[in-house]
Coordinates of C-alpha atoms in Angstrom, one line a residue:
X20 CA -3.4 -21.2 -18.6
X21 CA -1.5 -18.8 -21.5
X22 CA 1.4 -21.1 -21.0
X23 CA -0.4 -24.1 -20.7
X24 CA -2.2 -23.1 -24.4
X25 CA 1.4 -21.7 -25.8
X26 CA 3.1 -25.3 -24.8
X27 CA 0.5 -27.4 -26.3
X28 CA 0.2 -25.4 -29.7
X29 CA 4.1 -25.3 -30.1
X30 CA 4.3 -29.0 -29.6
X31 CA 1.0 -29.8 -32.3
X32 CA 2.7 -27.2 -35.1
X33 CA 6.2 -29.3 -34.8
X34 CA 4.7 -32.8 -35.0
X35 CA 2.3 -31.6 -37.4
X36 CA 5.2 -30.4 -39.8
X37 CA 7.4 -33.4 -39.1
X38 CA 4.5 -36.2 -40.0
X39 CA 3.7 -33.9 -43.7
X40 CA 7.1 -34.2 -44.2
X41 CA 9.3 -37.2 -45.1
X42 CA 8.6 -40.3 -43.1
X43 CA 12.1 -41.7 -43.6
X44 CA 13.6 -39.2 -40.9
X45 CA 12.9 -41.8 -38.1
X46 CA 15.5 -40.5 -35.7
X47 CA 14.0 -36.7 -35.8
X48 CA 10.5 -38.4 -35.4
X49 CA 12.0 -40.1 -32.1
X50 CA 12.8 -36.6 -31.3
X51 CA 9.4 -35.2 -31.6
X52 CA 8.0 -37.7 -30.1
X53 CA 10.1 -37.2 -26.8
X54 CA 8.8 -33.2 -26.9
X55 CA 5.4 -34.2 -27.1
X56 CA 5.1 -36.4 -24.5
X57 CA 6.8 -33.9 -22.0
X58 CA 4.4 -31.0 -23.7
X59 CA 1.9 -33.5 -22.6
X60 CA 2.9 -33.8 -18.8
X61 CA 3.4 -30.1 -18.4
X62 CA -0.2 -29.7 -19.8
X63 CA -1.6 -32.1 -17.4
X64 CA -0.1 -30.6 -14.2
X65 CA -0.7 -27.2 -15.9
X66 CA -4.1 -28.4 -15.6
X67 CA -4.6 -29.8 -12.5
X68 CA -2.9 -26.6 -10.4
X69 CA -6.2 -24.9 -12.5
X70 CA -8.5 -27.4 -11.3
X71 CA -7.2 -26.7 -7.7
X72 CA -6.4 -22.9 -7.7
X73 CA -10.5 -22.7 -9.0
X74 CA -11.8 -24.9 -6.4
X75 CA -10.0 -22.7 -3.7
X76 CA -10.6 -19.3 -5.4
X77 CA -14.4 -19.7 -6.1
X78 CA -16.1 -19.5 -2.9
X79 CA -13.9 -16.7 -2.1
X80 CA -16.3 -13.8 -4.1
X81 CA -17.5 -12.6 -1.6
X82 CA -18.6 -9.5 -2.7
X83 CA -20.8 -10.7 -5.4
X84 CA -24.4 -11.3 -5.2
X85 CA -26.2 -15.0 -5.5
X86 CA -26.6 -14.3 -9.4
X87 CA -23.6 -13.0 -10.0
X88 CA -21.7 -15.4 -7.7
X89 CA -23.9 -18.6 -10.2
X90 CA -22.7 -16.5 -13.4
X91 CA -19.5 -16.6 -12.2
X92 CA -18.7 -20.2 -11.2
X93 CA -20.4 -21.4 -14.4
X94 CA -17.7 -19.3 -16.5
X95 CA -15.0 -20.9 -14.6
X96 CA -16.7 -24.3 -15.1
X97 CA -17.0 -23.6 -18.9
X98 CA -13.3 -22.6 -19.1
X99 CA -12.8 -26.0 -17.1
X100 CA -14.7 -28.0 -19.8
X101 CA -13.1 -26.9 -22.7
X102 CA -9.4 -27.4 -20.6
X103 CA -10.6 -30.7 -20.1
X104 CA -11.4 -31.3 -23.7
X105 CA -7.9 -30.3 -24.6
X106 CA -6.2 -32.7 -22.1
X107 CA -8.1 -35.9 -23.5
X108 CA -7.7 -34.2 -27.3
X109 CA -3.8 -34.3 -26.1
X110 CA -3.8 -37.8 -24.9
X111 CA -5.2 -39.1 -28.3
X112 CA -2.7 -37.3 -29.9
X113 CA 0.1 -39.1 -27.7
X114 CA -1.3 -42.3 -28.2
X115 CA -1.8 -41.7 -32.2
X116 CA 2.4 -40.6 -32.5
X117 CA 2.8 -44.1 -30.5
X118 CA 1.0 -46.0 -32.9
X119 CA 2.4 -43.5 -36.1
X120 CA 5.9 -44.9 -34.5
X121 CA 5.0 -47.9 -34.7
X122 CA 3.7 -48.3 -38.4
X123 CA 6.9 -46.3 -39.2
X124 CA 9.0 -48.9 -37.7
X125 CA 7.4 -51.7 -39.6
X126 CA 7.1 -49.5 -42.8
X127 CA 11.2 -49.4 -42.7
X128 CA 11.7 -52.9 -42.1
X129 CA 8.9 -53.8 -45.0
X130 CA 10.8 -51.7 -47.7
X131 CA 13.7 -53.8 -46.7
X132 CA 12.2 -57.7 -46.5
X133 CA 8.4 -57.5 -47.9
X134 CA 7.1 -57.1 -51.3
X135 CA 5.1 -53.9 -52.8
X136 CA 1.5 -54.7 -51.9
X137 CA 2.8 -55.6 -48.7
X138 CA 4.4 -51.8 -47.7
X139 CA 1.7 -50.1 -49.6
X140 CA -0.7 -52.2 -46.8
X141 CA 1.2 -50.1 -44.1
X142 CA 1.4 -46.8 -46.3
X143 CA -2.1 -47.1 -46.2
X144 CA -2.2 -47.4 -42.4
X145 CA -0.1 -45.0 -41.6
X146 CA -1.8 -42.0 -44.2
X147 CA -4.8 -43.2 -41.8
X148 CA -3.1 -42.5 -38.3
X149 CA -1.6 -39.4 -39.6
X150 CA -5.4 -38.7 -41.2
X151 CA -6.4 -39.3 -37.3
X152 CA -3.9 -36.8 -35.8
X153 CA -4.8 -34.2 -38.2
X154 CA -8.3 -34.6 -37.3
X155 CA -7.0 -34.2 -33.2
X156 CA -5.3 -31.3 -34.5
X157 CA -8.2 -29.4 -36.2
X158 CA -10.3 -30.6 -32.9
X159 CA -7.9 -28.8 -30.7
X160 CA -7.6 -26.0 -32.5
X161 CA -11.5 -25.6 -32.5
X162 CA -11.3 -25.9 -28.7
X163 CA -8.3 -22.9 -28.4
X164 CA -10.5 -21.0 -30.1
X165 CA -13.4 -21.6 -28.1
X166 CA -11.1 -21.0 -25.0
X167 CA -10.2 -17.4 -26.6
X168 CA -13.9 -16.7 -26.9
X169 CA -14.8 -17.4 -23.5
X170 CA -12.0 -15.1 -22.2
X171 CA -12.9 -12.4 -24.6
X172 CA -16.5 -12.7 -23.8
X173 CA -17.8 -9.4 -21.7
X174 CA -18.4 -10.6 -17.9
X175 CA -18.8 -8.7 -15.3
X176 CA -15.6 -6.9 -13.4
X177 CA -13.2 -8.0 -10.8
X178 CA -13.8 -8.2 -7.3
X179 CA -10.4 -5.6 -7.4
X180 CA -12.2 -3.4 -9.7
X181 CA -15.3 -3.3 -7.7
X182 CA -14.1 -2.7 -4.3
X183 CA -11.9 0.3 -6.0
X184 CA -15.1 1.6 -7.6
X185 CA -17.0 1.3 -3.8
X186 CA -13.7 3.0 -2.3
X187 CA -13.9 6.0 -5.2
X188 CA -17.7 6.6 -4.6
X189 CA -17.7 6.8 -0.8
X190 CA -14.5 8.8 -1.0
X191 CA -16.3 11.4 -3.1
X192 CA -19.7 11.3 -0.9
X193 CA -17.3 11.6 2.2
X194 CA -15.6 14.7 0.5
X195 CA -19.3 16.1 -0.3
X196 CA -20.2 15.6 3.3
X197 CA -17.2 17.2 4.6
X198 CA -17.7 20.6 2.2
X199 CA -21.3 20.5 3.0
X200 CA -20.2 20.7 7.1
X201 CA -17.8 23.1 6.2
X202 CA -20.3 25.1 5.0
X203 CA -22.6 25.0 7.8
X204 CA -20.2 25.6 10.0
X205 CA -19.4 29.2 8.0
X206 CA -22.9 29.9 8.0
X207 CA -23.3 29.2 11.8
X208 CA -20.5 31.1 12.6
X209 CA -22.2 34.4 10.8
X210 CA -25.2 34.0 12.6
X211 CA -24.1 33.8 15.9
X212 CA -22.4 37.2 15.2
X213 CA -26.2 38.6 13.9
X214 CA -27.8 36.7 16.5
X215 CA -25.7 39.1 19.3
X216 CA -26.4 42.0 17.1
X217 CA -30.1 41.2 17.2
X218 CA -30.2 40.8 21.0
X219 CA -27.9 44.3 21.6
X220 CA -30.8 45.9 19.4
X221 CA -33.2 44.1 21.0
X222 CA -34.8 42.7 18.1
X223 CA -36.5 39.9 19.4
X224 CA -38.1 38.9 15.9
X225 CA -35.1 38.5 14.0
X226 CA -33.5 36.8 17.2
X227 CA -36.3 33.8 17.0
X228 CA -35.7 33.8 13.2
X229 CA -32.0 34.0 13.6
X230 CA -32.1 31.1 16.2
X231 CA -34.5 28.5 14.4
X232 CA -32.3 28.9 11.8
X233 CA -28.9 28.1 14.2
X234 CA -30.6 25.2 15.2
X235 CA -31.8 23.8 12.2
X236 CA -27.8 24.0 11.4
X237 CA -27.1 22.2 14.1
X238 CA -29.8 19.1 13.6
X239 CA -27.9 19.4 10.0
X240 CA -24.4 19.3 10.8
X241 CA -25.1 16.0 13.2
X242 CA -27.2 14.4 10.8
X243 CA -23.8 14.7 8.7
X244 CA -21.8 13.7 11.3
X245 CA -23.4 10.7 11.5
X246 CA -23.5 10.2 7.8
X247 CA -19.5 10.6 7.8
X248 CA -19.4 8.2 10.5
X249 CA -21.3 5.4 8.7
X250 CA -19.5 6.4 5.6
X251 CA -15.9 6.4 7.0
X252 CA -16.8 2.9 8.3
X253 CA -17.8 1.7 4.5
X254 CA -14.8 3.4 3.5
X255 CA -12.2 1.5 6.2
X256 CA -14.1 -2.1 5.2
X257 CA -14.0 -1.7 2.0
X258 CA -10.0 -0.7 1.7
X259 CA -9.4 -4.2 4.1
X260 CA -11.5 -6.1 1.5
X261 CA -9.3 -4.9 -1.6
X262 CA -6.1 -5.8 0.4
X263 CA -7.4 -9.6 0.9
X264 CA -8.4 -9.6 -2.9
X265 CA -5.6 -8.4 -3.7
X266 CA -3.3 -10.6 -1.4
X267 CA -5.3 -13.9 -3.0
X268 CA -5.1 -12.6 -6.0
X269 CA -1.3 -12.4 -5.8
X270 CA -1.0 -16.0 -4.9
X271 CA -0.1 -18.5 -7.5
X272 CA -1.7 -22.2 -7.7
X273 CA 1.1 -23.7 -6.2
X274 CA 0.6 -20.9 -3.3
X275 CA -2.9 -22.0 -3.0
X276 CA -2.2 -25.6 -3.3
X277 CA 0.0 -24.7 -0.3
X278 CA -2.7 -23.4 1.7
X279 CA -5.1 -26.0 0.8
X280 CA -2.1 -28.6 2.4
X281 CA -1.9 -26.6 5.4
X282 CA -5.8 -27.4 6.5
X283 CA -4.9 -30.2 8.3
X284 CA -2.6 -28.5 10.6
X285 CA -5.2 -25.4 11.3
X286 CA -7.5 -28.2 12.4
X287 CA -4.9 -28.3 15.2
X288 CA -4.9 -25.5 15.9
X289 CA -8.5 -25.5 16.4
X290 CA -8.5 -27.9 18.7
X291 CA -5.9 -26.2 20.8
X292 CA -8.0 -23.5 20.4
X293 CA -11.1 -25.1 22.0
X294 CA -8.9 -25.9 25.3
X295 CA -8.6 -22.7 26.2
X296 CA -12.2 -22.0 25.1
X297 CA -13.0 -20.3 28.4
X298 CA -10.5 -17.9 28.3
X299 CA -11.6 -16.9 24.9
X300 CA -15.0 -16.6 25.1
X301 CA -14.4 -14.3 28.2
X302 CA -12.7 -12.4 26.0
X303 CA -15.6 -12.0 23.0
X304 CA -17.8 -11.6 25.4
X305 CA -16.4 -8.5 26.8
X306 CA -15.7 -7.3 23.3
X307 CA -19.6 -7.9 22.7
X308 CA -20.0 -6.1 26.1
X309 CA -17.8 -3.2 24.6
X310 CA -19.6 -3.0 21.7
X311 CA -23.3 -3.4 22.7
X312 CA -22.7 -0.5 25.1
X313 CA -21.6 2.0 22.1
X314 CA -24.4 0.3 20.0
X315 CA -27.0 1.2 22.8
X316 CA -25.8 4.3 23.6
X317 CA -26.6 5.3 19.9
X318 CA -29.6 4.0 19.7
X319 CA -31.2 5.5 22.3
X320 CA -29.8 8.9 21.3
X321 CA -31.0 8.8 18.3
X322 CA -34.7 7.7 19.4
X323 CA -34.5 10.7 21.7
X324 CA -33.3 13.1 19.5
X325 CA -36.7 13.5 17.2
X326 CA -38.8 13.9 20.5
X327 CA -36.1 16.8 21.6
X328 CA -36.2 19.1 18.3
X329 CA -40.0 19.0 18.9
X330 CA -40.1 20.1 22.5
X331 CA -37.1 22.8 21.1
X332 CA -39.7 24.1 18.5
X333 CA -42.6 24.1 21.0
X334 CA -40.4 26.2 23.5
X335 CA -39.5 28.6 20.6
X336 CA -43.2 29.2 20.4
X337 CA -43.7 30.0 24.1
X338 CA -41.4 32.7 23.7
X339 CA -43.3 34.8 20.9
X340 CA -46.7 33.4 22.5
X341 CA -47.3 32.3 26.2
X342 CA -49.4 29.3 25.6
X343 CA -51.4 27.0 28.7
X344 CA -48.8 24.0 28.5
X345 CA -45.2 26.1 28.2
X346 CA -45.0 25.4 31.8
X347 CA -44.9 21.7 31.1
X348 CA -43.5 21.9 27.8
X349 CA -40.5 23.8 30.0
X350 CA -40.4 20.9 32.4
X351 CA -40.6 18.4 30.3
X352 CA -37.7 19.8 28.0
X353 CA -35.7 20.2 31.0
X354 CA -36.4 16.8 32.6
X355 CA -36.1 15.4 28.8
X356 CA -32.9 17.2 27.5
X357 CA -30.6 16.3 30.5
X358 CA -31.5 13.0 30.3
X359 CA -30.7 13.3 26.2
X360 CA -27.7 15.3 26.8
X361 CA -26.1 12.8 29.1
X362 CA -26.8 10.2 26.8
X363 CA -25.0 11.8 24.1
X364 CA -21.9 12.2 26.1
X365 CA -21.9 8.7 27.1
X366 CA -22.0 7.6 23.7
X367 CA -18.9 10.0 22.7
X368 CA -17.0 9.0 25.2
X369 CA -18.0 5.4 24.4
X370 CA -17.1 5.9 21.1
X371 CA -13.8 7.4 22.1
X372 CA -12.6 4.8 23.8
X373 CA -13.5 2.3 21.2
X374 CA -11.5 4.2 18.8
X375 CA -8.0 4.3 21.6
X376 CA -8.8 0.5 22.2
X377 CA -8.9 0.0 18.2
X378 CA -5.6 2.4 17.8
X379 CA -3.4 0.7 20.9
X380 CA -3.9 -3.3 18.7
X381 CA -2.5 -1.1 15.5
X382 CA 1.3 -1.4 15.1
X383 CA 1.3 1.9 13.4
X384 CA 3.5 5.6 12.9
X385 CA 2.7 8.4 15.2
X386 CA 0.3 6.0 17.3
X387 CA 2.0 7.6 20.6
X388 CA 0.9 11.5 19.4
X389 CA -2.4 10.3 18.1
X390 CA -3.2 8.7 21.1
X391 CA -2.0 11.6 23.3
X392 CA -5.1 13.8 21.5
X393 CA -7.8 11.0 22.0
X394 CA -7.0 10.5 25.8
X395 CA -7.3 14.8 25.7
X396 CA -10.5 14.4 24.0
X397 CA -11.7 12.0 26.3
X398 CA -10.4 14.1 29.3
X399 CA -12.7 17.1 27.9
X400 CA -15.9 15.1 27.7
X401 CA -15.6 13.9 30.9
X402 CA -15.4 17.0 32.5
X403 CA -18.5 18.4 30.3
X404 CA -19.9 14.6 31.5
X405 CA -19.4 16.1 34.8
X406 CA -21.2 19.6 34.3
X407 CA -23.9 17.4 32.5
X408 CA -24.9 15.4 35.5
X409 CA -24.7 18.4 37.7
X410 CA -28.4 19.4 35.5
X411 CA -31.2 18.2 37.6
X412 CA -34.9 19.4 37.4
X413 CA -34.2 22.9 38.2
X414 CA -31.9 23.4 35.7
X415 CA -33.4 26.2 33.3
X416 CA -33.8 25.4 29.1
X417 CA -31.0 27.9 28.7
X418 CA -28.8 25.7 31.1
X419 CA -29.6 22.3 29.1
X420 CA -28.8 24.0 25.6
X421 CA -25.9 25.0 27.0
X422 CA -24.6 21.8 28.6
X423 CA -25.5 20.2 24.8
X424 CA -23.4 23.0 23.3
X425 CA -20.5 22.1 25.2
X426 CA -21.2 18.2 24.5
X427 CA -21.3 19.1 20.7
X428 CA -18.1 21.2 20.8
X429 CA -15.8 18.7 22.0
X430 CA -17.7 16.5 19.4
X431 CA -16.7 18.4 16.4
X432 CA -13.2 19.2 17.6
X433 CA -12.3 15.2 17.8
X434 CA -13.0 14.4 14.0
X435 CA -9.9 15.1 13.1
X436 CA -8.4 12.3 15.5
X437 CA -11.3 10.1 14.1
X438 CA -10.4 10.7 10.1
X439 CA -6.3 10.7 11.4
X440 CA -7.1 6.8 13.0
X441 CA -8.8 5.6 10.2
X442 CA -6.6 6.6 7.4
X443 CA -3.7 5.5 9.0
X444 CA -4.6 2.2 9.9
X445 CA -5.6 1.8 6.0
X446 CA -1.9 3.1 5.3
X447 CA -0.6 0.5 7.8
X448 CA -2.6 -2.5 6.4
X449 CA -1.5 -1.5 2.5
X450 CA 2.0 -1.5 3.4
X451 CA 1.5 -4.5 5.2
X452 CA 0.1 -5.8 1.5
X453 CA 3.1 -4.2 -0.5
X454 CA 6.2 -5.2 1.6

């Protein structure tokens, strides 16, 4: 568009200058004539690759909402207009030089072969057409600068600019998550060292104390672990979105013209596509499969979990004060917690292999090592899988909270190979973008 604008000015300040100078220099006017014409041409493809690259760019935001998606196109379209005003304004101007060439043609052979009145006839004509082409010439100018205040007018940012401002602010809650763990995880660590003093002095009040608080650390610390989770996933879809802006952004018109040609051959590919519909439908539908299973798993772990902390509390209560129900409430924890327990290491193994299955499509450095700790991650929840399902209905509470300790162990010892995963597949797919 700038060189579009830069061409077309250049070419109406020469002509300009040349037809307020003296009209006898017919052979420079020849000159300027050529120039403008191909200034023209340039103008008019210039502005056609616009047309296109805007027609294949604008239902590509994505990432704005239905207002500022309509706000959007109908800047473009204003920008269009007045681009569109300028073409025609050039066209008059080329036909105006045609005719100004013209009257100078017949103004030369008049001062040879007609009389006075006759060339001051086409004088007059002439100061008229070059009247017109001033008037084209102030039109055109008041159209550049209506151009220059549509681009200086404030609009909202980039799609660029707001996926790196979604990247910095997950970043920075992902970082506040991670301290806050950290934290916890310090605090828990001091408290199982009171909580052993408490129980070697026997002081059974500062033990329940000392315990409701562990476990109110522990409800914390998975609460952010599943926060982290949801984030890290925000995080990962986000950095893919900025690499296609970015990518499109990168392309030229004549790049997306190019892409725009190649439709007809993805059509065939489509259609090769559907012959082997079977095969690939077999294959979403185990990815579905794969999926749903993780996607269940979670669910119903986290529908259990509320219902668990309560029957956690109650038993808490039966040990200061024998109640009717703490036989039941026992039971039912029992019965209850295995079946939550086992749950929860279904879903983190689930979850595991999702992540190996993800990792092994990556073409990526140090995917061998990396891969090495998963399948050792998954190794060690198998086998607390295996002391899980050993738990039956006359496992004790102490046995259950146990069995979930272990679960929750190998849990927190695999985040690194989750946070490893995910930032290197965003390293691979940015270098995939800057080669």
């Amino acid at each position: 568009m700038k060189r579009f604008i830069l061409v077309v000015v250049m070419a109406l300040i020469m002509v300009s200058t040349v037809y307020s100078a003296n009209l006898d220099h017919v052979g420079e006017i020849d000159e300027q004539i050529v120039i403008k014409e191909k200034a023209i041409n340039e103008s008019e493809k210039d502005y056609s690759e616009a047309v296109l690259a805007y027609e294949l760019a604008k239902d590509k935001n994505d990432w704005m909402d239905e207002q500022e998606r309509e706000d959007e196109v109908d800047y473009q379209e204003d920008i269009l207009d007045v681009l569109n005003d300028q073409v025609t304004l050039l066209n008059d101007a080329k036909e105006t030089l045609a005719l100004i060439y013209v009257k100078e043609d017949e103004l030369r052979d008049a001062r040879l072969h007609l009389p006075s009145t006759s060339q001051r006839k086409i004088e007059q004509d002439l100061d008229q057409l070059i009247d017109t082409f001033n008037e084209i010439e102030n039109d055109y100018n008041a159209a550049e600068k209506e151009l220059k205040d549509l681009e200086e007018r404030e609009r909202d940012y980039s799609a660029e600019e707001y996926y790196k401002d979604q990247i910095y602010d997950t970043e920075a809650e992902i970082e506040e998550l991670e301290d806050e763990y950290k934290e916890y995880e310090s605090e828990l660590s001091k408290l199982e060292v009171e909580l052993d003093d408490a129980e070697r002095a026997e002081d059974w009040d500062l033990r329940r104390e000392i315990k409701d608080r562990m476990n109110e650390i522990e409800d914390e610390m998975d609460d952010i672990m599943e926060d982290l989770d949801d984030r890290r996933q925000e995080l990962l879809a986000d950095r893919n979105k900025l690499d296609e802006v970015r990518i499109q952004a990168s392309k030229t018109p004549a790049q997306l013209a190019a892409e725009a040609q190649k439709i007809s051959e993805a059509n065939q590919e489509k259609y090769d596509a559907h012959k082997n519909k079977a095969t690939v439908k077999i294959t979403k539908e185990e990815e579905i499969v794969k999926r749903l299973t993780y996607s269940d798993l979670r669910s119903n772990y986290l529908k259990q979990k509320g219902g668990i902390s309560l029957l956690k509390y109650r038993m808490y209560d039966c040990e200061d004060e024998p109640l009717d129900d703490c036989v039941d409430v026992a039971e039912d924890f029992v019965t209850k917690g295995n079946v939550f327990v086992k749950n929860g290491a279904e879903m983190i193994i689930a979850h595991l292999f999702e992540l190996r299955d993800e990792l092994e499509s990556e073409d990526i450095s140090g995917k061998d090592e990396i891969l090495m700790k998963i399948n050792e991650k998954i190794t060690k929840m198998q086998v607390a899988r295996e002391s899980i399902n050993s738990l039956n209905s006359d496992s004790t509470p102490e046995e259950t909270s146990l069995a979930a300790r272990s679960v929750r162990t190998v849990w927190r010892n695999s985040k690194l190979e989750i946070q490893e995963v995910t930032l290197r597949n965003s390293m691979n797919k940015a270098e995939k973008v800057l080669a």
